[in-house]
Amino acid sequence: MSEFPITESMDSAASEVLRSVFGYAAFRGHQADIVARVASGGDALVLMPTGGGKSLCYQVPAILRQQAGHGVTIVVSPLIALMHDQVGALQELGVAAAFLNSSQDMQEAQEVERALVASELTLLYVAPERLATPRMLALLDRVHARGRLSLFAIDEAHCVSQWGHDFRPEYRSLLGVCQRYAQVPRMGLTATADAITREDMVRQLGLDHAQAFVSSFDRPNIRYTIVEKRDAMAQLLRFIDHEHRDDSGHDCGIVYCQSRRRVEEVAEQLQRHGLNALPYHAGLAADTRRAHQDQFLREEQMIMVATIAFGMGIDKPNVRFVAHLDMPKNMEGYYQETGRCARDGEPGNAWMTYGLQDVVNQRRMIDDSPAADAYKQVMRDKLDALLAMAESATCRRVRILAYFGEDSQACGNCDNCLNPPAQFDATESARKLLSCIYRVQQASGLAFGAGHLMDILRGKRTEKVVQHQHDQLSTFGIGADTSEVQWRALMRQLIAREAIRVDATQFNTLHLDHAARAILKGQSEVWLKHSERVSKRQAQRSTADTQLSDPQAQAIYEALKTWRAQVAKEHGLPAYLIFHDATLKAMAQDPPQTSGDLHRINGMGEKKREAYGSAVLRVVHATLG
Ligand code: ADP
Ligand code: ZN
C-alpha cells in the first residue's frame, strides 16, 4: 500500500488546496480527517448526510495524490446527471476532470480515454457498469502498470447492498474491480445506511481495512412537517402559497408523488395555479426527462413534480422545499428525498401529507413483491419505522436520528416541537374497532374493509350493512361519537403497530394481527393526536432567498444575481456553478472594493477570481454608485 504518514505538511497542503482551488476557508465536520486518511493512502468508509460535503472528501485527496505523482482518481457514480454537474463544476475550478458514460459519442469517449492513459486527468467519473467492462479494465491495467492509479472513490456506496433501499446490481461488479487493483486505496461514500447495509458495504466493496467516519445525520436547517391527508392538492397549494411564494415569485422545490399519472396531474394543477412546474418520471421520453432536469437545474424558480425516478445525484443547493404527496417506502427513502432540500445550509421545509391509503398501498407493494420472505420482512420493518415516525406526537427529528443510531434531544424545528399536538387516550375506541373486526368476521365468516367497518361503528344502516345484518351486531353504533377522520387515524396507528393487518390479496380487508391481543386485554394503551393542532402555527416563510436586512446589501445581491444569471446563460451552466447564493450574499454583505478584497470571500477560489473577479468588482462599484 502506498501508505505515507499523515504529516503536518500534508494537513497544510490539504488546507491550501481547499483554499486556493475551492475557495473555502475551512473543512467541515470530519472532512479534514477523511482527507488526511485517504490522501495518505488509507481506505475509508464515509457516512455523511446529503449536503454534508462528501465530494470534497475525495476531490481534495484526488488533487493531493495527483500532485504527489500517484495519478488519477476513479470516481464511481451511478447517475449521469451527477457526473455532468460535478465534472462541470471541477472544470470551472480548473481541475482536470472528465467522465465516461453512455451520453457521449465515440469520439468524445476516445478523447477521454486518451487523456486517461496519458495521465492527464486528476479525476475520472465512471458509471459502475462501464467500469467492469473489458475495455475499461484494459485501460486501467495500463494506467496501473505505471503506478498511476491513485484511488477508487465509490459514491452512493449503499447501492451495493440488497438490504439497502436502492440496490443496483451493477454495483456488485465493483468488488472484482477492487480485488484486481488490491493495492489501490479505496473509499465508499453514502448519505444513508443502517446497520445491515453498512456491514454489507464493507463486505461487498472489500472495505475491511477502511476507517469508518460516521457523521451526524442531523440536518438542523430542515424543518419536518407531516400532515394528515385530506385534500392533498389543496393542502399542497396552501403550503406553497404560505411558505414559499411571495410577490416576487416562488422558491425552487420538489414534489414527490407515487405514480406517473399523479405526477402529470399535479404538475398541471401547479401550472394552473401560476407556478413554474414540470413533470418528471420514467415514462417520459429520455429527451424530455433530460430537458426538464436541465431546466430544473438552471432556473431559479422551478418546481419539479416527480416520482422517485428523479433526484439521486441532483445537487442543486437551493431547493427550498421537498413535498411528499404520498408516503415513501421507508425511512431511508424519506430521509434521502427530504435531504435534497436546502443543501446550502439555509432553512428548508420537508413537508408530507399521508393517510390510511398510503399505509395500505405500501404494505401491499411489499406483500405483492416477488422477493424472498426474509427480504420482505426487512422491508416491512423499514416501513414500520417510517410509519411510527409519521404517527408520532413527539419530535420527528429524534425519531429519524434514532433510526440511524443517533441519540438526540427534541429539536425545536419540526411540527411536533413547534406546535405540540394535544393527545387523548383512544384505547377504548381502539378496543371497539378491534372487537368489531373480530365480531364481523365471526358473524359472517368474511372480512371487510375500512369503510364498511366504520359504517358499522358509526351506526350507519347502509345497504351493505343491512344485507349482512351487521346492524344486529353488538358493536353496531358504539362509535357514533367518533368522527370518520379519527377512525382513520386510529386505523393507521393500529396498522403501524401491527394490531391490524391489511390483506391486499382480498380487497384490502382488515384482520386482527399479533399486537391486537394486548390492546383488547387492556395491557397496552393507544394514544391519538387531536387532528386539529392546539395553536395554529404562524405562517412562516423559511425562504432564505428573500431579504437581506440592509437595503444596500440587498441591492448588491440583486445586481450580482442578475449578472450571474447572464453569465450562466452565456456559459450554458446552472447559476450555482458560477457562484452559490451564499457566496453572492457574502459579497453583498461585505462588498469587495479591490481585487485584494476578493481573497476573503468564501467560495471564491483562484480560478473563479481570475475568471469573474473583475466583473464582480464592476457590478459592486456600479451598484454602490
Ligand atoms: P454531499 O455530496 O455530501 O451531499 P456536497 O459535496 O455536494 O454534499 O456539498 C454540499 C455543499 O456544501 C456544496 O455546495 C459544497 O460546495 C459545500 N461545501 C462542502 N464542504 C464545504 C466546506 N468545507 N466549506 C464550504 N462549503 C462546503
Ligand atoms: Zn423536533
XYZ file of C-alpha atoms and ligand atoms in Angstrom:
653
model
C 0.000 0.000 0.000
C 1.283 3.433 -0.848
C 0.827 4.490 2.740
C 2.713 7.561 3.770
C 2.467 9.046 7.229
C -0.040 11.790 7.888
C 2.107 14.814 8.440
C 1.527 18.391 9.352
C 2.750 19.431 5.960
C 0.094 17.266 4.363
C -2.573 18.844 6.531
C -1.455 22.237 5.411
C -1.278 21.073 1.787
C -4.898 19.956 2.106
C -5.935 23.305 3.549
C -4.078 25.038 0.754
C -5.967 23.044 -1.908
C -9.251 23.771 -0.131
C -8.444 27.475 -0.126
C -6.857 28.000 -3.493
C -8.906 25.609 -5.626
C -12.295 25.618 -3.900
C -12.068 28.994 -2.181
C -13.220 27.642 1.178
C -11.730 28.778 4.463
C -12.033 25.583 6.498
C -13.001 21.928 6.353
C -16.317 20.928 7.875
C -17.022 18.126 10.324
C -14.967 15.040 9.517
C -13.724 16.304 6.169
C -10.209 17.114 7.373
C -9.731 13.678 8.970
C -11.133 11.875 5.959
C -8.957 13.825 3.565
C -5.883 13.109 5.689
C -6.652 9.411 5.839
C -7.367 8.998 2.137
C -4.639 11.304 0.872
C -2.127 9.221 2.814
C -3.282 6.031 1.110
C -5.682 4.636 3.699
C -9.127 3.178 2.953
C -12.212 4.925 4.302
C -15.932 4.432 4.692
C -17.715 7.775 4.788
C -21.268 8.123 6.087
C -22.330 11.714 5.807
C -25.747 13.272 5.277
C -26.658 14.883 1.981
C -25.199 18.342 1.841
C -22.534 17.353 4.356
C -19.804 17.781 1.780
C -18.901 14.285 0.630
C -17.498 15.392 -2.725
C -14.612 17.280 -1.177
C -13.679 14.139 0.756
C -12.430 12.547 -2.452
C -11.788 15.599 -4.608
C -9.189 17.113 -2.299
C -7.300 13.792 -1.852
C -7.501 13.265 -5.614
C -5.760 16.594 -6.212
C -3.172 15.990 -3.468
C -2.377 12.499 -4.684
C -2.122 13.646 -8.288
C 0.322 16.344 -7.156
C 2.326 13.669 -5.312
C 2.610 11.629 -8.506
C 0.062 8.895 -7.719
C -2.066 9.584 -10.774
C -5.769 9.519 -11.387
C -8.712 9.012 -9.019
C -11.597 6.946 -10.385
C -14.981 8.074 -9.072
C -17.771 5.531 -9.429
C -21.115 7.228 -9.611
C -24.486 5.836 -10.654
C -26.030 8.842 -12.291
C -25.129 10.635 -15.442
C -26.648 13.923 -14.310
C -24.436 13.941 -11.257
C -21.333 13.261 -13.306
C -22.067 16.122 -15.675
C -22.580 18.512 -12.819
C -19.560 17.507 -10.830
C -17.242 17.434 -13.800
C -18.596 20.795 -14.971
C -18.004 22.273 -11.536
C -14.469 20.845 -11.305
C -13.545 22.157 -14.729
C -14.813 25.576 -13.669
C -12.370 25.307 -10.780
C -9.510 24.435 -13.094
C -9.286 20.759 -12.104
C -8.603 18.175 -14.836
C -11.773 16.106 -14.611
C -13.722 14.060 -17.126
C -16.375 11.374 -17.306
C -17.088 8.279 -19.316
C -20.712 7.356 -19.799
C -23.338 6.452 -22.336
C -24.219 10.073 -23.097
C -21.007 10.561 -25.082
C -20.319 9.764 -28.680
C -17.401 7.547 -29.607
C -15.095 10.424 -30.395
C -15.634 12.162 -27.056
C -15.128 8.908 -25.192
C -11.930 8.180 -27.071
C -10.535 11.589 -26.230
C -11.209 10.945 -22.533
C -9.570 7.520 -22.778
C -6.532 9.067 -24.412
C -6.280 11.660 -21.613
C -6.587 8.874 -19.046
C -3.770 6.824 -20.477
C -1.637 9.928 -20.951
C -2.031 10.637 -17.209
C -3.609 13.995 -17.883
C -6.592 13.511 -15.590
C -6.944 14.114 -11.881
C -10.467 12.712 -11.608
C -12.355 10.386 -13.902
C -16.050 9.707 -13.230
C -17.281 6.338 -14.464
C -20.628 4.553 -14.264
C -20.407 1.222 -12.390
C -21.483 -0.917 -15.348
C -18.842 0.735 -17.501
C -16.018 0.208 -15.008
C -16.136 -3.579 -15.178
C -16.069 -3.787 -18.984
C -13.027 -5.476 -20.585
C -12.224 -2.291 -22.479
C -12.175 -0.179 -19.314
C -10.191 -2.759 -17.379
C -7.590 -2.932 -20.151
C -7.177 0.847 -19.939
C -6.918 0.772 -16.170
C -4.364 -2.043 -16.361
C -2.132 0.177 -18.457
C -2.504 3.093 -16.055
C -1.954 0.843 -13.059
C 1.153 -0.782 -14.532
C 2.769 2.634 -14.493
C 1.725 3.245 -10.884
C -0.688 5.989 -11.903
C -3.927 4.571 -10.500
C -4.320 6.597 -7.346
C -7.682 5.965 -5.698
C -11.160 4.481 -6.144
C -13.961 6.598 -4.707
C -17.280 4.752 -4.755
C -20.140 7.174 -4.368
C -23.646 6.102 -3.279
C -21.963 3.001 -1.914
C -25.175 1.735 -0.292
C -26.345 0.758 -3.802
C -24.227 -2.373 -3.448
C -26.458 -3.786 -0.727
C -29.643 -5.612 -1.462
C -30.742 -4.751 2.084
C -30.468 -1.110 1.236
C -33.361 0.655 -0.388
C -31.551 1.414 -3.636
C -29.955 -1.836 -4.692
C -28.219 -1.610 -8.064
C -26.966 -4.967 -9.298
C -24.230 -3.321 -11.374
C -22.539 -2.296 -8.114
C -21.860 -5.957 -7.465
C -19.149 -5.971 -10.105
C -17.132 -3.436 -8.122
C -15.677 -5.979 -5.722
C -13.989 -7.754 -8.609
C -12.502 -4.484 -9.803
C -11.307 -3.601 -6.311
C -9.702 -7.028 -5.970
C -7.987 -6.668 -9.315
C -6.316 -3.498 -8.039
C -5.992 -4.588 -4.437
C -3.112 -2.217 -3.727
C -5.030 0.868 -4.778
C -6.661 2.743 -1.887
C -10.425 2.920 -1.946
C -13.235 4.679 -0.219
C -17.003 4.182 -0.080
C -19.312 7.136 0.458
C -23.029 7.247 1.222
C -25.629 9.524 2.709
C -27.702 6.752 4.161
C -27.064 3.379 5.666
C -28.484 1.470 8.559
C -26.512 -1.215 10.340
C -27.088 -4.104 7.919
C -26.498 -2.016 4.841
C -23.278 -0.791 6.370
C -21.988 -4.301 7.035
C -22.892 -5.215 3.507
C -20.947 -2.296 2.060
C -17.850 -3.320 3.965
C -18.122 -6.884 2.713
C -19.168 -6.227 -0.866
C -16.677 -3.469 -1.519
C -13.788 -5.063 0.363
C -13.567 -2.230 2.858
C -12.392 -4.398 5.763
C -9.432 -2.127 6.388
C -11.371 1.042 5.952
C -11.626 3.502 8.761
C -15.277 4.449 9.236
C -16.206 8.111 9.521
C -19.796 8.474 10.640
C -21.134 11.995 10.728
C -24.259 13.092 12.452
C -27.217 12.604 10.157
C -28.913 15.655 11.506
C -29.920 18.332 9.013
C -30.808 21.041 11.515
C -31.820 23.550 8.847
C -34.577 21.279 7.513
C -37.958 21.663 9.166
C -40.011 18.446 9.188
C -43.791 18.670 8.945
C -46.214 15.812 8.420
C -49.909 16.468 7.984
C -52.887 14.209 7.685
C -54.039 13.818 4.107
C -57.435 15.380 3.397
C -57.382 17.094 0.041
C -53.708 16.635 -0.769
C -53.693 19.036 -3.709
C -55.369 21.863 -1.808
C -53.046 21.235 1.122
C -50.003 21.400 -1.125
C -51.096 24.668 -2.748
C -51.727 26.225 0.639
C -48.324 25.096 1.863
C -46.519 26.571 -1.141
C -48.505 29.803 -1.090
C -47.914 30.335 2.624
C -44.328 29.410 2.918
C -42.665 29.543 -0.457
C -44.282 32.215 -2.534
C -44.443 35.972 -2.437
C -44.891 38.892 -4.824
C -41.519 38.304 -6.420
C -42.297 34.679 -7.285
C -41.771 31.302 -5.711
C -38.999 29.083 -4.425
C -37.453 26.111 -6.061
C -38.869 22.806 -4.806
C -39.523 19.139 -5.496
C -42.926 17.450 -5.129
C -42.825 13.659 -4.929
C -45.802 11.514 -5.971
C -46.203 7.770 -6.155
C -47.446 7.264 -9.699
C -46.689 8.665 -13.128
C -50.278 9.638 -13.716
C -50.402 11.540 -10.461
C -47.164 13.332 -11.365
C -48.727 14.595 -14.577
C -51.916 15.709 -12.832
C -50.153 17.527 -10.051
C -47.724 19.290 -12.391
C -50.657 20.502 -14.438
C -52.533 21.777 -11.412
C -49.485 23.625 -10.135
C -49.082 25.240 -13.550
C -52.714 26.295 -13.491
C -52.059 27.826 -10.100
C -49.421 30.037 -11.702
C -46.380 28.062 -10.596
C -43.478 27.151 -12.812
C -43.786 23.358 -12.593
C -42.653 20.410 -14.735
C -43.275 16.653 -14.540
C -40.545 14.007 -14.338
C -40.990 10.241 -14.360
C -39.573 7.174 -16.045
C -42.459 7.057 -18.525
C -41.380 10.262 -20.251
C -39.097 10.125 -23.269
C -35.424 10.339 -22.356
C -35.101 13.669 -24.187
C -37.993 15.206 -22.282
C -36.619 13.953 -18.994
C -33.236 15.435 -19.725
C -34.736 18.746 -20.817
C -36.867 19.009 -17.687
C -33.974 18.149 -15.453
C -31.753 20.726 -17.145
C -34.423 23.335 -16.752
C -34.763 22.496 -13.076
C -31.028 22.830 -12.566
C -30.749 26.083 -14.473
C -33.769 28.038 -13.395
C -34.159 29.861 -10.123
C -37.909 29.408 -9.734
C -38.914 25.907 -10.670
C -40.894 23.107 -9.092
C -40.234 19.564 -10.236
C -43.129 17.161 -9.741
C -41.626 13.699 -9.849
C -41.631 10.063 -8.950
C -38.585 8.809 -7.100
C -37.006 8.307 -10.516
C -35.898 11.897 -10.020
C -33.345 13.133 -7.595
C -30.396 10.887 -6.995
C -27.352 12.950 -7.741
C -29.306 16.180 -8.052
C -27.234 18.548 -6.032
C -28.904 21.837 -6.666
C -28.117 23.604 -3.405
C -31.054 25.997 -3.140
C -34.038 23.641 -3.316
C -36.110 25.253 -0.560
C -38.729 22.564 -0.085
C -39.384 18.898 -0.710
C -43.053 17.920 -0.512
C -44.330 14.356 -0.400
C -47.889 13.875 -1.579
C -47.531 10.150 -0.919
C -45.530 8.365 1.684
C -42.116 6.960 0.674
C -41.312 3.282 1.086
C -39.202 3.592 4.171
C -37.189 5.852 6.424
C -34.146 5.787 4.145
C -36.269 6.943 1.230
C -37.841 9.699 3.299
C -34.507 10.829 4.636
C -32.822 10.774 1.258
C -35.618 12.537 -0.589
C -36.141 15.220 2.033
C -32.356 15.553 2.172
C -32.382 17.065 -1.309
C -33.763 20.226 0.177
C -31.582 23.055 1.457
C -28.153 21.616 0.829
C -26.777 25.118 1.118
C -27.416 25.072 4.856
C -30.093 27.784 4.706
C -33.602 26.999 6.050
C -35.724 24.493 4.117
C -39.023 22.632 4.504
C -39.667 18.903 4.323
C -43.430 18.600 4.135
C -45.529 15.466 3.741
C -49.194 14.547 3.644
C -50.117 10.990 4.350
C -53.193 8.948 5.039
C -54.567 5.484 5.584
C -54.387 4.663 1.897
C -50.627 5.283 1.862
C -50.135 2.768 4.617
C -52.265 0.215 2.820
C -50.534 0.793 -0.530
C -47.027 0.494 0.835
C -47.853 -2.677 2.746
C -49.427 -4.132 -0.355
C -46.432 -3.376 -2.526
C -44.207 -5.268 -0.145
C -46.601 -8.191 0.171
C -47.091 -8.428 -3.578
C -43.413 -8.261 -4.466
C -41.821 -11.484 -5.666
C -38.941 -11.104 -3.183
C -37.921 -13.691 -0.593
C -39.716 -13.658 2.746
C -36.669 -12.573 4.726
C -36.265 -9.594 2.445
C -39.941 -8.698 2.731
C -39.674 -8.755 6.497
C -36.740 -6.324 6.393
C -38.764 -4.037 4.115
C -41.780 -4.246 6.430
C -39.647 -3.257 9.396
C -38.225 -0.328 7.464
C -41.714 0.838 6.527
C -42.888 0.463 10.121
C -40.129 2.742 11.351
C -41.361 5.429 8.982
C -44.987 4.888 9.986
C -44.113 5.185 13.639
C -42.350 8.467 12.906
C -45.313 9.783 10.937
C -47.736 8.838 13.691
C -45.531 10.193 16.440
C -46.670 13.079 18.617
C -43.120 13.831 19.724
C -40.087 15.262 17.962
C -39.760 13.929 14.386
C -36.037 14.511 14.267
C -35.408 12.459 17.397
C -37.184 9.560 15.658
C -35.332 9.955 12.380
C -31.939 10.164 14.030
C -32.718 7.242 16.329
C -33.352 5.167 13.224
C -29.807 5.902 12.084
C -28.480 5.051 15.540
C -28.133 8.551 16.950
C -29.436 9.859 20.270
C -30.707 13.422 20.281
C -32.884 15.950 22.077
C -36.140 17.497 20.901
C -35.110 19.746 18.032
C -37.345 22.788 18.142
C -37.593 22.736 14.342
C -40.298 20.207 13.481
C -44.082 20.485 13.610
C -44.373 18.472 16.805
C -41.768 20.583 18.602
C -43.096 23.907 17.318
C -46.699 23.027 17.976
C -47.016 20.092 20.314
C -50.206 18.227 19.381
C -52.678 17.560 22.148
C -53.202 13.857 22.671
C -56.038 11.866 24.063
C -56.424 8.321 25.295
C -58.028 6.358 22.463
C -57.605 2.923 23.987
C -61.346 2.473 24.365
C -62.016 3.324 20.724
C -59.200 1.034 19.643
C -60.821 -1.824 21.520
C -64.165 -1.079 19.914
C -62.569 -1.193 16.489
C -60.647 -4.399 17.141
C -63.637 -6.186 18.584
C -65.758 -5.003 15.675
C -63.287 -6.600 13.239
C -63.438 -9.756 15.287
C -67.236 -9.919 15.572
C -67.889 -9.172 11.933
C -65.574 -11.939 10.889
C -67.146 -14.360 13.348
C -70.675 -13.495 12.363
C -70.274 -13.585 8.603
C -67.152 -15.643 8.088
C -65.950 -12.792 5.909
C -63.548 -9.934 6.338
C -64.371 -6.338 5.365
C -62.553 -3.157 4.511
C -62.104 0.059 6.453
C -65.120 1.889 5.037
C -67.631 -0.798 5.941
C -66.204 -1.234 9.437
C -66.513 2.488 10.026
C -70.131 2.404 8.886
C -70.882 -0.296 11.442
C -69.102 1.510 14.253
C -70.778 4.801 13.446
C -74.200 3.117 13.200
C -74.925 3.760 9.520
C -77.569 1.497 8.013
C -76.098 1.257 4.552
C -77.334 -1.297 2.057
C -74.314 -3.465 2.693
C -74.714 -3.228 6.484
C -78.334 -4.308 6.268
C -77.622 -7.030 3.736
C -75.073 -8.668 6.072
C -77.220 -7.930 9.132
C -74.328 -6.070 10.675
C -76.829 -3.719 12.324
C -77.591 -6.648 14.627
C -74.044 -6.803 15.979
C -73.271 -5.597 19.498
C -70.677 -3.255 18.030
C -73.191 -1.516 15.733
C -73.204 2.209 16.527
C -70.869 2.019 19.505
C -68.518 4.508 17.893
C -71.048 7.097 16.711
C -69.360 9.792 18.780
C -66.069 9.373 16.966
C -65.555 11.102 13.635
C -64.504 9.347 10.469
C -61.222 11.270 10.490
C -60.470 9.927 13.937
C -61.369 6.382 12.986
C -58.980 6.621 10.065
C -56.200 7.962 12.278
C -56.837 5.112 14.659
C -56.696 2.522 11.900
C -53.401 3.927 10.639
C -51.944 3.749 14.068
C -53.165 0.217 14.669
C -51.754 -0.893 11.332
C -48.460 0.775 12.169
C -48.422 -1.109 15.475
C -49.333 -4.406 13.831
C -52.599 -4.752 15.689
C -54.362 -4.736 12.335
C -53.199 -6.371 9.141
C -54.431 -5.301 5.721
C -54.942 -8.161 3.310
C -54.213 -6.762 -0.096
C -54.965 -10.025 -1.843
C -58.561 -9.786 -0.599
C -59.741 -6.290 -1.422
C -57.797 -4.599 1.398
C -59.812 -6.269 4.122
C -58.791 -5.719 7.739
C -57.771 -8.580 10.028
C -56.510 -8.782 13.580
C -52.753 -9.013 13.889
C -50.499 -10.144 16.721
C -50.462 -6.857 18.673
C -54.263 -6.737 18.919
C -54.396 -9.057 21.867
C -52.583 -6.813 24.352
C -54.824 -3.879 23.445
C -58.026 -5.919 23.729
C -56.892 -7.225 27.108
C -56.175 -3.707 28.357
C -52.433 -4.330 28.640
C -51.429 -1.720 26.168
C -52.667 1.833 25.581
C -53.349 3.728 22.408
C -52.960 7.487 22.248
C -54.063 9.660 19.394
C -53.282 13.187 18.375
C -56.160 15.630 18.123
C -56.419 16.205 14.439
C -56.505 19.975 14.843
C -53.330 21.416 16.262
C -53.784 23.313 19.526
C -52.350 26.561 18.295
C -52.274 27.429 14.645
C -48.721 27.847 13.543
C -47.906 31.244 12.208
C -47.407 31.031 8.513
C -43.705 31.416 8.484
C -41.616 31.638 5.398
C -38.443 29.707 5.698
C -37.198 31.191 2.475
C -33.556 32.037 2.590
C -33.686 33.853 -0.641
C -35.733 36.889 0.195
C -34.385 39.858 2.059
C -31.068 40.933 3.414
C -31.543 43.321 6.324
C -29.512 46.128 4.782
C -31.019 47.796 1.672
C -27.604 48.434 0.147
C -26.618 44.798 0.610
C -29.935 43.785 -0.904
C -29.288 45.966 -3.936
C -25.829 44.463 -4.481
C -27.208 40.962 -4.013
C -29.886 41.557 -6.642
C -27.365 43.063 -9.040
C -24.969 40.142 -8.572
C -27.795 37.675 -9.176
C -28.739 39.404 -12.402
C -25.115 39.365 -13.509
C -24.770 35.690 -12.552
C -27.908 34.750 -14.494
C -26.397 36.373 -17.575
C -23.056 34.599 -17.210
C -24.806 31.295 -16.560
C -26.821 31.719 -19.719
C -23.769 32.584 -21.790
C -21.871 29.556 -20.461
C -24.878 27.252 -20.619
C -24.392 26.329 -16.951
C -26.666 26.368 -13.905
C -26.232 29.602 -11.953
C -24.955 27.889 -8.824
C -21.997 26.506 -10.732
C -20.853 30.101 -11.271
C -21.337 31.134 -7.637
C -23.548 29.824 -4.840
C -26.159 32.135 -3.334
C -24.138 32.069 -0.121
C -21.098 33.449 -1.953
C -23.137 36.248 -3.553
C -24.607 37.064 -0.174
C -21.179 37.202 1.426
C -20.122 39.698 -1.248
C -23.285 41.755 -0.796
C -22.878 41.989 2.954
C -19.237 42.927 2.886
C -18.705 44.313 -0.611
C -15.209 43.820 -2.044
C -13.759 47.118 -3.302
C -10.407 45.932 -4.639
C -9.164 42.696 -6.124
C -7.334 42.114 -2.835
C -10.682 42.052 -1.036
C -11.802 39.122 -3.183
C -9.495 36.766 -1.268
C -11.625 36.865 1.843
C -14.847 35.815 0.103
C -15.822 32.244 0.967
C -16.426 30.296 -2.226
C -14.016 32.374 -4.368
C -11.109 30.143 -5.414
C -8.231 31.219 -7.628
C -9.856 30.199 -10.904
C -13.085 31.981 -10.068
C -11.189 35.071 -9.023
C -9.367 35.074 -12.335
C -12.467 34.399 -14.362
C -15.017 36.596 -12.612
C -13.167 38.843 -10.140
C -13.119 41.986 -12.206
C -16.721 41.540 -13.365
C -17.842 41.172 -9.755
C -15.989 44.333 -8.771
C -17.614 46.199 -11.657
C -21.075 45.108 -10.538
C -20.349 46.140 -6.955
C -18.969 49.534 -7.963
C -21.846 50.206 -10.320
C -24.359 49.438 -7.585
C -22.585 51.478 -4.946
C -22.543 54.344 -7.451
P -22.956 15.834 -0.453
O -22.372 15.184 -1.676
O -22.437 15.288 0.822
O -24.445 15.886 -0.479
P -21.679 18.144 -1.463
O -20.341 17.573 -1.586
O -22.474 18.376 -2.700
O -22.529 17.337 -0.436
O -21.559 19.517 -0.661
C -22.699 20.260 -0.318
C -22.403 21.746 -0.432
O -21.528 22.177 0.615
C -21.694 22.073 -1.729
O -22.286 23.223 -2.236
C -20.261 22.297 -1.317
O -19.604 23.178 -2.187
C -20.402 22.856 0.073
N -19.234 22.554 0.931
C -18.721 21.336 1.191
N -17.661 21.425 2.025
C -17.503 22.734 2.316
C -16.580 23.480 3.144
N -15.608 22.878 3.819
N -16.739 24.822 3.195
C -17.723 25.436 2.496
N -18.629 24.795 1.714
C -18.521 23.463 1.615
Zn -38.488 18.319 16.770
